[in-house]
Short mmCIF file of C-alpha atoms in Angstrom, two decimals:
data_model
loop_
_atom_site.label_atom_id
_atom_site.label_comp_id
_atom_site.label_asym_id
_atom_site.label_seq_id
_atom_site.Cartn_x
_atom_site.Cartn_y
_atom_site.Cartn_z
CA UNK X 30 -46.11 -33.59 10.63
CA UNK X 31 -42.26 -32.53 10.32
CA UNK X 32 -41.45 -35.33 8.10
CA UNK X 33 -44.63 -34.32 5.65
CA UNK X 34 -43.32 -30.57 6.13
CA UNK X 35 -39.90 -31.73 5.01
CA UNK X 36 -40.89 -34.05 2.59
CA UNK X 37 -43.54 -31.30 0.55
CA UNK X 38 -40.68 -28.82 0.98
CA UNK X 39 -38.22 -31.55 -1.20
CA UNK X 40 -40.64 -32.40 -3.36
CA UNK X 41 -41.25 -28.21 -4.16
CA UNK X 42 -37.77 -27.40 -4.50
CA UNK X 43 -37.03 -30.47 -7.50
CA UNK X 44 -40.55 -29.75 -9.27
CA UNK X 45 -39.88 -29.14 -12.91
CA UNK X 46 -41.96 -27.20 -15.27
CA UNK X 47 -42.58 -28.14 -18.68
CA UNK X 48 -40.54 -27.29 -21.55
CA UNK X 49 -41.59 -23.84 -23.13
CA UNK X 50 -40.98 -22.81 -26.55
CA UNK X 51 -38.33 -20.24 -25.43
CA UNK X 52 -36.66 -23.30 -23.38
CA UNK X 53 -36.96 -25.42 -26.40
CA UNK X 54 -34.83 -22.79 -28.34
CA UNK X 55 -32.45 -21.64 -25.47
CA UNK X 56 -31.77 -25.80 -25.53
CA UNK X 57 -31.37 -26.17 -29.31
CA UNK X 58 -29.16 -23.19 -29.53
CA UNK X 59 -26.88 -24.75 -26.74
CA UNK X 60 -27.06 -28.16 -28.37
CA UNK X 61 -25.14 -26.49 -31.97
CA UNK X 62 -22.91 -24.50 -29.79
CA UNK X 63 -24.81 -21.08 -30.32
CA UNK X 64 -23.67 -19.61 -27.22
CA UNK X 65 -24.35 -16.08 -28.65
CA UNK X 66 -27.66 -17.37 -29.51
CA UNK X 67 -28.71 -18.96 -26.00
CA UNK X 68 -27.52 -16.42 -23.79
CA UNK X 69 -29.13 -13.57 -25.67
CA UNK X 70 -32.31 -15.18 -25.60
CA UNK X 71 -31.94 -15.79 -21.59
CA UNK X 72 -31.02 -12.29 -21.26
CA UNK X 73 -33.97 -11.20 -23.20
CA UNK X 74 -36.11 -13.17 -21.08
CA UNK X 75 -34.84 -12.11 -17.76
CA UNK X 76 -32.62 -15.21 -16.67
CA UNK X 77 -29.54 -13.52 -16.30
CA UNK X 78 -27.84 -15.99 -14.26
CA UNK X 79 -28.62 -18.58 -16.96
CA UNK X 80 -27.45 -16.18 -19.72
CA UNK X 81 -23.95 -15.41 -17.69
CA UNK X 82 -23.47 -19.03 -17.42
CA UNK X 83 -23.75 -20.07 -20.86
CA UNK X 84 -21.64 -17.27 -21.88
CA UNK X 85 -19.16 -18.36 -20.02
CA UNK X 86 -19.50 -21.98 -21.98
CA UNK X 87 -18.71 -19.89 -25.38
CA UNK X 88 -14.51 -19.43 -26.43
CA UNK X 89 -15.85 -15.86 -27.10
CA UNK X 90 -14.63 -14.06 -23.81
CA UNK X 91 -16.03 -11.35 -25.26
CA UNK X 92 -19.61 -12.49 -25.71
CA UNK X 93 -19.23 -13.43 -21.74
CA UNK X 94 -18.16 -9.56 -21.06
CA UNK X 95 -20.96 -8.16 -22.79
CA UNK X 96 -23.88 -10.40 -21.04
CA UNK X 97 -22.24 -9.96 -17.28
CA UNK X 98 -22.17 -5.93 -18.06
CA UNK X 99 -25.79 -6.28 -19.01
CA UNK X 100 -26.29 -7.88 -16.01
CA UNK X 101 -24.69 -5.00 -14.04
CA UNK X 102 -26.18 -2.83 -15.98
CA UNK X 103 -29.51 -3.60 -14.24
CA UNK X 104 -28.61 -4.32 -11.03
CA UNK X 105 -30.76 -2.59 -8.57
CA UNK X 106 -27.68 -2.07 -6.20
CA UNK X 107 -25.23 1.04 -7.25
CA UNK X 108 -22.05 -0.82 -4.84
CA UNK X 109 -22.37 -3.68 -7.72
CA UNK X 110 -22.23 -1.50 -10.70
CA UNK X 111 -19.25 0.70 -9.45
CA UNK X 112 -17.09 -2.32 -7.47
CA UNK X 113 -18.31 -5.62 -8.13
CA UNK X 114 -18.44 -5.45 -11.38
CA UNK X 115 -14.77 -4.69 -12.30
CA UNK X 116 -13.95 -6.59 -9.50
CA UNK X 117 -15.85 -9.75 -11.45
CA UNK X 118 -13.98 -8.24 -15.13
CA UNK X 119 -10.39 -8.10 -12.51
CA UNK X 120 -10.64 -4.33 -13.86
CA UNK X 121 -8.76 -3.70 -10.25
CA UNK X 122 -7.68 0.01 -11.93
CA UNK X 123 -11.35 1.14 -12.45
CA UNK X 124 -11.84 -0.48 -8.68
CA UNK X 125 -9.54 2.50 -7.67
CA UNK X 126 -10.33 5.07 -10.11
CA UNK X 127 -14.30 4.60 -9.03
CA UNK X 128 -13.54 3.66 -5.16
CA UNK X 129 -15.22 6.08 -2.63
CA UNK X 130 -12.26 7.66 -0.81
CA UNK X 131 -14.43 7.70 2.35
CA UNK X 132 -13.83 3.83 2.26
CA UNK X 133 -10.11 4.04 1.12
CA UNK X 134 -9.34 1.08 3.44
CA UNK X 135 -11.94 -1.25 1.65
CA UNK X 136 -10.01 -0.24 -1.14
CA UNK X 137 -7.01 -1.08 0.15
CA UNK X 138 -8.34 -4.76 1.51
CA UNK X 139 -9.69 -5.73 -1.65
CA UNK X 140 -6.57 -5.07 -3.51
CA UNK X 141 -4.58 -6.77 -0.81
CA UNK X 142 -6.81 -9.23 -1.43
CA UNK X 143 -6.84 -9.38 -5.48
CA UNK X 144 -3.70 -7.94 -6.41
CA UNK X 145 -1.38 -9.00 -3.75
CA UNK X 146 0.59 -11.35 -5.66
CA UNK X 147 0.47 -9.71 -8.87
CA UNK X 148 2.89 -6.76 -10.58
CA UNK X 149 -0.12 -4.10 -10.30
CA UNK X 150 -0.52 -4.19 -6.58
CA UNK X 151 1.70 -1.55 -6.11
CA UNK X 152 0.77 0.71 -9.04
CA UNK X 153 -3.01 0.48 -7.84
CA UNK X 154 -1.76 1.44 -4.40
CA UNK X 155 0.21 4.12 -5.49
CA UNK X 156 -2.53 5.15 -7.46
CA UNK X 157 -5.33 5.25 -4.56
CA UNK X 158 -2.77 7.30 -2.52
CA UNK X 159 -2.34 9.99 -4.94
CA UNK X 160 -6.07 10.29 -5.69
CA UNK X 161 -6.26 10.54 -1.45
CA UNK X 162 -3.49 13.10 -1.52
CA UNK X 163 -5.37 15.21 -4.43
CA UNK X 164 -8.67 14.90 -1.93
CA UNK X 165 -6.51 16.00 1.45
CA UNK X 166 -6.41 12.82 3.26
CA UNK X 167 -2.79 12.44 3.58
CA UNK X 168 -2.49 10.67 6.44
CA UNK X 169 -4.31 7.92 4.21
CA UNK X 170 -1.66 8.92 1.60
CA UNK X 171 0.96 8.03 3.48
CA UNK X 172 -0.22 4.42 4.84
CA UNK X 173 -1.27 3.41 0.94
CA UNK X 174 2.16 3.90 0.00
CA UNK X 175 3.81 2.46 2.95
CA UNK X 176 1.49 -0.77 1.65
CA UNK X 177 3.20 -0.62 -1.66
CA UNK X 178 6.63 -0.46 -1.01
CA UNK X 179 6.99 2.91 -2.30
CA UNK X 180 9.43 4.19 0.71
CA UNK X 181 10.56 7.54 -1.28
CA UNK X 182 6.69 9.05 -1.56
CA UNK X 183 6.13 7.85 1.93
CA UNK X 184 9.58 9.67 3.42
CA UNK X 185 8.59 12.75 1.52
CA UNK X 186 5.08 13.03 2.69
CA UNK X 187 6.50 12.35 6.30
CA UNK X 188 8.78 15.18 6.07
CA UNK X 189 5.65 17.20 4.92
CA UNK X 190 3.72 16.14 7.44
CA UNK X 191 6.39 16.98 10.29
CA UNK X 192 7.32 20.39 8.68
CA UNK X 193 3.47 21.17 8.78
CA UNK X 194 3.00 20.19 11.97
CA UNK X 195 5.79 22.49 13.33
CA UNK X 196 4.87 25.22 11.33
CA UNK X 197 1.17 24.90 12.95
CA UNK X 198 2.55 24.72 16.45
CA UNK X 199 4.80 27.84 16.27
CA UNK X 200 1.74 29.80 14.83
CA UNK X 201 -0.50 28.86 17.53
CA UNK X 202 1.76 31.22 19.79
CA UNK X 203 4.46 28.73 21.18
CA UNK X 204 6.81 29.96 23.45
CA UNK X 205 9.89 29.71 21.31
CA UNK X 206 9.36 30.53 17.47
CA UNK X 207 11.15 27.71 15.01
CA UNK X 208 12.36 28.59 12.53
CA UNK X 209 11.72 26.95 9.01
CA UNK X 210 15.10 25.46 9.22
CA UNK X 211 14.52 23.68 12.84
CA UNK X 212 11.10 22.78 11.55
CA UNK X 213 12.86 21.09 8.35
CA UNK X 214 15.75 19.60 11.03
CA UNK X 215 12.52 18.43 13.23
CA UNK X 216 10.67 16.74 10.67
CA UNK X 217 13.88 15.09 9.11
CA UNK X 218 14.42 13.53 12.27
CA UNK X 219 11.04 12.06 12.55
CA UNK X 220 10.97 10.84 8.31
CA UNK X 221 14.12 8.89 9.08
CA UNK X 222 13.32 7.37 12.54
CA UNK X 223 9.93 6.49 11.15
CA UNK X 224 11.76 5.20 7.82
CA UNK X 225 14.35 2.90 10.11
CA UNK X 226 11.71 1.00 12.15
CA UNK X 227 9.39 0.43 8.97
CA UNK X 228 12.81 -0.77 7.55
CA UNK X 229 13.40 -3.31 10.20
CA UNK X 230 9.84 -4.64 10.35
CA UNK X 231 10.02 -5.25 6.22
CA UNK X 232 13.51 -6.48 6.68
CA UNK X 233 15.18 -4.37 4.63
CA UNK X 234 18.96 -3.60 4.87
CA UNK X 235 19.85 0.02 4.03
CA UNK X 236 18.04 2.52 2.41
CA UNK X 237 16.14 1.32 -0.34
CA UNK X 238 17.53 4.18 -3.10
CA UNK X 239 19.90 6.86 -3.47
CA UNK X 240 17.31 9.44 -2.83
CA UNK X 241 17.02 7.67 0.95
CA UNK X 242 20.03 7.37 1.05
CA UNK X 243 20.77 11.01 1.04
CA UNK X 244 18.41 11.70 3.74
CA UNK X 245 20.05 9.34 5.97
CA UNK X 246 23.35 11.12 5.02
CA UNK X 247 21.95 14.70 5.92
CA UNK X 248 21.01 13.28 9.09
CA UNK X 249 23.53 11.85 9.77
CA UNK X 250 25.10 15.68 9.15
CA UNK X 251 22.37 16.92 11.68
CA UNK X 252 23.26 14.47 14.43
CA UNK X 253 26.90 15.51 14.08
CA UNK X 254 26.35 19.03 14.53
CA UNK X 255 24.76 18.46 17.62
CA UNK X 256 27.58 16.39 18.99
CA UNK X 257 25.53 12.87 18.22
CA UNK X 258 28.84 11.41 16.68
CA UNK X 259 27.72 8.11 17.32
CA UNK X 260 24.29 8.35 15.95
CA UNK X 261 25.25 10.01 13.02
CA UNK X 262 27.88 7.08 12.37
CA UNK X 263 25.08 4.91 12.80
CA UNK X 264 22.98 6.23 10.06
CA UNK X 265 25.82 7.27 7.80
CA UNK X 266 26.57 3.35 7.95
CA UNK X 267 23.41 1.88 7.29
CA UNK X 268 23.62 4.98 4.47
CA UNK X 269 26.22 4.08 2.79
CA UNK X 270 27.63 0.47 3.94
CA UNK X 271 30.86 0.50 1.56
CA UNK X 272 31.51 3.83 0.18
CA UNK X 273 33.22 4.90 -2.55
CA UNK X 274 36.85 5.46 -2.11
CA UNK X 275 36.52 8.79 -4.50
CA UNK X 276 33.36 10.15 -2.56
CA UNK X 277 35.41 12.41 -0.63
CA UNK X 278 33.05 14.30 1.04
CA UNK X 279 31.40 10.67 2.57
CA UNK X 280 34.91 9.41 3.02
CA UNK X 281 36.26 12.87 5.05
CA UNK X 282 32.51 12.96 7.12
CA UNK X 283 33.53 8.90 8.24
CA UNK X 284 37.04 9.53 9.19
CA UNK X 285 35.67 12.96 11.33
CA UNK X 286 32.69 11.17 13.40
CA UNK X 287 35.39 7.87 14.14
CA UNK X 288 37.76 10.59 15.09
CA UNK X 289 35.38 12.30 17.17
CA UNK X 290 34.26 8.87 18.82
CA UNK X 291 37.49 7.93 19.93
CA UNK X 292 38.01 11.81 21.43
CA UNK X 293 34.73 11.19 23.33
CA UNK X 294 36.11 7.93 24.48
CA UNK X 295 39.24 9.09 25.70
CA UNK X 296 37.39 11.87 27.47
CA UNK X 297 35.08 9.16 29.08
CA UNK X 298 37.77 6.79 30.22
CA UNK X 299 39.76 10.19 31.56
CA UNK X 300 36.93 10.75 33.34
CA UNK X 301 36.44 7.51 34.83
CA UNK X 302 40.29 7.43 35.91
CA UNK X 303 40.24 10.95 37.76
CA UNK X 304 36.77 9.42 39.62
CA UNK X 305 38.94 6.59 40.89
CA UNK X 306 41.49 8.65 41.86
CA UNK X 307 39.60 10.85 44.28
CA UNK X 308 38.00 8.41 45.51
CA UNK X 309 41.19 6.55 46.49
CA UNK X 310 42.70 9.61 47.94
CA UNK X 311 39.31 10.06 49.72
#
């Protein structure tokens, strides 16, 4: 009984009909190349997938456009009209400007997917994070343009998003007020520690522009007004690697946090002797 089954079931799926008069002119239209010809007259007669397929036979990629958007055009399901479709044209900009920012990481996956490899990955990224930054997800924001590369939008919204969150903790009735210079000095220090590990995990060495560069320099000024001369070597270094002998102000900040190094050293090793002595006269 299962082989009949099987067999009928064979025998149902290679049964061929016979030749109507629309087959008979889809056929002859193929036959002198009149692509145009064929796939219209599938489309009109509901055989999309044969008309799509014949269009793509045709040297006229544009005759192939206009049958697969007439397909989309009645597709039942809305997803297909708004992402498949210029996903199917590689229209990956219309993918972003018509993606539903409640599924920005779908978004994001499909151009990783897509785009990856190409010079518009990080323009489309770039592009989904500002349209999630118009809408108020910047949290989102941020990550898109981590994705891309694009270190300088991703420092600035991290230094917006640490000065915000400073200014809604002193409001909230903390003990001590900050002021909206702490809150900047706060939220620097968070951009650049955050910008130094992403750094390391891309494999990057030194900041990636001038712009970073700067911040690493102004923290670097931070950490040496609060005695961090060692830090703020650290970062001024990775800053600015060789620096220009006529950058004074660079070359002057260098020669002060070696100088005050070496002061902390001697201070340390001072230490360390006086210990010993006590406890040899002990």
């Amino acid at each position: 009984t299962t082989t009949t089954t099987t067999t009928t079931a064979a025998a149902a799926k290679t049964e061929r009909r016979a030749e109507t008069k629309i087959d008979r002119e889809i056929r002859l239209a193929i036959v002198v190349a009149d692509y145009e010809k064929a796939a219209n007259l599938c489309a009109k007669n509901g055989r999309m997938a044969d008309a799509v397929l014949i269009a793509q036979m045709s040297p006229d990629a544009e005759l192939w456009r206009r049958v697969v958007q007439q397909h989309f055009d009645s597709h039942p399901l809305s997803w297909a009209q708004q992402q498949l479709l210029p996903m199917v044209m590689k229209d990956f900009q219309k993918v972003v400007q018509q993606a539903d920012l409640s599924s920005w990481r779908e978004t994001v996956a499909t151009l990783v997917s897509y785009t990856y490899d190409t010079p518009n990955f990080a323009p489309l990224l770039n592009e989904l994070a500002s349209r999630l930054e118009s809408a108020g997800n910047t949290h989102a924001a941020t990550l898109c343009y981590m994705v891309s590369g694009n270190i300088e939008k991703a420092v600035e919204r991290w230094l917006a998003e640490g000065a915000h969150s400073k200014e809604g903790s002193s409001s909230q009735g903390a003990a001590a007020s900050s002021s909206e210079a702490s809150a900047a000095a706060s939220a620097l220090q968070a951009a650049i520690e955050k910008l130094h590990f992403y750094s390391l995990a891309r494999g990057c060495n030194g900041p990636p522009s001038m712009i970073i560069a700067k911040k690493y320099c102004e923290y670097a000024g931070l950490l040496a007004a609060q005695g961090e001369a060692a830090d703020a070597l650290f970062y001024l270094k990775s800053a600015i690697p060789n620096p220009n002998p006529k950058d004074i102000e660079t070359i002057s900040l260098l020669e002060r946090l070696n100088l005050a190094i070496e002061e902390e050293q001697q201070q340390q090793q001072q230490q360390q002797y006086s210990q010993q002595q006590q406890q040899q006269q002990q």
